XYZ file of C-alpha atoms in Angstrom:
250
model
C 23.579 -19.134 45.398
C 25.143 -15.671 45.120
C 23.919 -12.563 46.975
C 21.121 -10.636 45.281
C 23.283 -7.619 44.459
C 25.811 -9.849 42.697
C 23.054 -11.508 40.682
C 21.734 -8.081 39.684
C 25.204 -6.843 38.725
C 25.776 -9.952 36.592
C 22.391 -9.430 34.909
C 23.307 -5.833 34.014
C 26.690 -6.951 32.701
C 25.053 -9.612 30.533
C 22.587 -7.035 29.159
C 25.484 -4.821 28.053
C 26.738 -7.816 26.068
C 23.307 -8.411 24.521
C 22.446 -11.389 26.716
C 18.990 -11.182 28.316
C 19.150 -14.636 29.826
C 17.265 -17.843 29.075
C 13.522 -18.249 28.691
C 11.738 -20.367 31.286
C 9.033 -21.557 28.907
C 10.534 -21.744 25.395
C 12.662 -24.863 25.748
C 15.463 -22.904 27.444
C 16.028 -20.757 24.365
C 17.981 -17.521 24.523
C 15.748 -14.509 25.163
C 17.900 -12.471 22.787
C 17.209 -14.969 20.003
C 13.475 -15.007 20.734
C 13.335 -11.207 20.583
C 15.430 -10.817 17.428
C 13.249 -13.380 15.624
C 10.162 -11.224 16.238
C 11.586 -7.708 16.423
C 11.404 -7.048 12.679
C 7.665 -7.723 12.613
C 6.982 -5.261 15.438
C 9.166 -2.553 13.876
C 7.425 -3.043 10.525
C 3.975 -2.768 12.083
C 4.861 0.225 14.283
C 6.593 2.166 11.520
C 3.772 1.512 9.070
C 1.172 2.670 11.610
C 3.186 5.794 12.450
C 3.537 6.776 8.776
C -0.158 6.189 8.039
C -1.289 8.040 11.169
C 0.962 11.078 10.702
C 0.335 11.376 6.944
C -3.423 11.135 7.354
C -3.413 13.504 10.328
C -1.449 16.188 8.475
C -3.780 15.991 5.480
C -7.044 16.051 7.436
C -5.713 18.618 9.917
C -4.951 20.989 7.040
C -8.422 20.453 5.553
C -9.994 21.118 8.941
C -7.967 24.322 9.433
C -8.891 25.695 6.011
C -12.565 25.029 6.760
C -12.453 26.495 10.253
C -15.793 26.553 12.121
C -17.920 25.133 9.296
C -19.621 21.746 8.995
C -16.552 19.998 7.581
C -14.432 21.220 10.479
C -17.100 20.185 12.980
C -17.362 16.675 11.538
C -13.596 16.185 11.443
C -13.302 17.451 15.024
C -15.845 14.861 16.193
C -13.996 12.093 14.334
C -10.622 13.101 15.803
C -12.093 13.316 19.310
C -13.456 9.785 18.981
C -10.090 8.585 17.686
C -8.329 9.985 20.743
C -10.935 8.719 23.212
C -11.215 5.108 22.050
C -8.257 2.805 22.920
C -6.386 1.143 20.069
C -7.388 -2.379 21.122
C -11.100 -1.424 21.039
C -10.613 -0.008 17.545
C -8.851 -3.230 16.604
C -11.724 -5.371 17.876
C -14.262 -3.239 15.973
C -12.246 -3.460 12.752
C -11.854 -7.195 13.243
C -15.580 -7.659 13.845
C -16.876 -5.593 10.929
C -14.176 -5.714 8.237
C -13.030 -9.221 9.109
C -16.019 -11.230 10.325
C -19.199 -9.527 9.117
C -18.091 -8.089 5.786
C -15.103 -10.399 5.147
C -13.185 -7.656 3.356
C -9.771 -8.275 4.899
C -7.846 -11.158 6.517
C -8.658 -11.713 10.177
C -5.193 -12.485 11.486
C -1.683 -13.599 10.683
C 1.321 -11.929 9.124
C 2.991 -12.347 5.767
C 0.890 -10.558 3.157
C 0.084 -6.867 2.764
C -3.613 -7.540 3.351
C -2.854 -9.016 6.766
C -1.110 -5.789 7.824
C -4.013 -3.441 7.015
C -6.304 -4.001 10.012
C -3.609 -3.923 12.728
C -1.951 -0.942 11.056
C -5.165 1.085 11.088
C -5.965 -0.010 14.636
C -2.665 1.523 15.783
C -2.728 4.442 13.333
C -6.185 5.852 14.139
C -5.255 7.256 17.596
C -2.092 8.775 16.073
C -4.141 10.176 13.186
C -6.591 11.773 15.630
C -3.852 13.396 17.741
C -2.025 14.794 14.709
C -5.271 16.068 13.173
C -6.225 18.090 16.241
C -2.732 19.404 16.911
C -1.959 20.291 13.281
C -5.343 22.028 12.908
C -4.577 24.253 15.892
C -1.061 25.021 14.646
C -2.308 25.799 11.123
C -4.995 28.182 12.386
C -2.464 29.954 14.600
C 0.101 30.174 11.793
C -2.404 31.505 9.240
C -3.202 34.358 11.627
C 0.410 35.464 12.126
C 1.728 38.788 10.820
C 4.123 37.349 8.245
C 1.328 35.300 6.669
C -0.861 38.408 6.462
C 2.075 40.306 4.931
C 2.564 37.583 2.317
C -1.124 37.823 1.389
C -0.846 41.626 1.179
C 2.083 41.263 -1.255
C -0.167 39.383 -3.656
C 0.479 35.716 -2.868
C -2.566 33.500 -3.227
C -4.000 31.611 -0.268
C -2.722 28.331 -1.708
C 0.792 29.734 -2.186
C 0.874 31.084 1.350
C -0.385 27.788 2.749
C 1.973 25.577 0.739
C 5.136 27.688 1.056
C 4.826 29.025 4.589
C 1.999 27.685 6.740
C 2.540 23.940 6.173
C 6.211 23.875 7.058
C 5.995 26.146 10.091
C 2.960 24.283 11.428
C 4.587 20.901 10.910
C 7.597 21.551 13.144
C 5.642 21.471 16.450
C 3.858 18.326 15.249
C 7.197 16.548 14.860
C 7.774 16.931 18.595
C 4.827 14.573 19.113
C 6.454 11.720 17.205
C 8.353 10.470 20.262
C 5.279 10.246 22.546
C 3.222 8.794 19.686
C 5.878 6.147 19.100
C 5.601 5.277 22.784
C 1.822 4.950 22.468
C 2.216 2.681 19.457
C 4.754 0.513 21.286
C 2.487 0.070 24.299
C -0.597 -0.447 22.154
C 1.061 -2.894 19.784
C 1.281 -5.593 22.460
C -2.499 -6.056 22.601
C -2.938 -5.451 18.868
C -0.420 -8.178 18.042
C -2.248 -10.516 20.395
C -5.669 -9.689 18.895
C -4.521 -10.192 15.292
C -2.139 -13.110 16.036
C 0.897 -11.211 14.801
C 4.227 -12.885 15.678
C 5.893 -9.790 17.134
C 7.563 -9.064 20.440
C 4.312 -7.556 21.729
C 2.497 -10.866 21.423
C 5.458 -12.615 23.020
C 5.365 -10.104 25.887
C 1.645 -10.652 26.538
C 1.905 -14.448 26.471
C 4.925 -14.359 28.816
C 3.036 -12.584 31.607
C 0.639 -15.395 32.662
C 3.463 -17.953 32.435
C 5.750 -15.725 34.562
C 8.565 -15.948 32.036
C 10.478 -13.126 33.703
C 13.583 -13.123 31.456
C 11.374 -12.584 28.390
C 9.322 -9.911 30.176
C 12.419 -8.009 31.296
C 14.205 -8.388 27.968
C 11.200 -7.190 25.976
C 10.707 -4.212 28.299
C 14.333 -3.165 27.824
C 14.032 -3.495 24.040
C 10.864 -1.371 24.090
C 12.737 1.320 26.047
C 15.633 1.241 23.573
C 13.243 1.542 20.619
C 11.609 4.557 22.246
C 14.966 6.276 22.790
C 15.910 5.666 19.153
C 12.557 7.107 18.004
C 13.085 10.256 20.096
C 16.658 10.645 18.799
C 15.508 10.322 15.177
C 12.752 12.867 15.853
C 15.284 15.388 17.192
C 17.495 14.890 14.132
C 14.566 15.339 11.721
C 13.449 18.519 13.520
C 16.963 19.977 13.219
C 16.910 19.238 9.468
C 13.424 20.636 8.857
C 14.050 23.755 10.957
C 17.646 25.053 10.586
C 17.094 27.292 13.628
C 17.156 24.172 15.795
C 20.551 22.637 16.471
C 21.333 19.614 18.579
C 23.505 20.737 21.503
């Protein structure tokens, strides 16, 4: 019965106190409680996918750079292009169909065992892997052609020593700047992935709340997603400042 601006102001005040309101559909439960019950699952899945994607991308990107313009590089470039082009939920459906249904190698859905995390993790990690592979390959090739790398080779350092001691670290710093955007992609993609694999995370809760018009849950989950993204970007900035002493947070 209050004016709209007063309702909005009260909603913002409640958010600052960690109160996102009451769900319309879940027996009048607190939205904050519903989110906190599922938040750990989503963080686990997202972090696991980010680690797998970045680790694999750095490894394959380095292999591709060291085999520049040969068949290995060409094959890896095609694979990374496909990984970028195909949405995560399509990858998830393909993994579910072949590794779950047809070959029965891994559990189809659920959450609780390590095996149940593999398919959704790879569904989210493959696009990240593809982006890191392409970007790290380009950075490695550029770094290996710089003057200080050529000078190190002229002083007698082997190609492996130059790559391990100089090229890897300097090429990795620009890649770290992608972690924030990649975390955002994982957050947005995890909603459908959690729904496809029946994972009890906030993404699944978000998707199921849309057709039922459970607006408090939708708004609360959106705000939590935004907060998670800001934390991911902050952590990325801190890591970059540690890896590269030339960078200092202002």
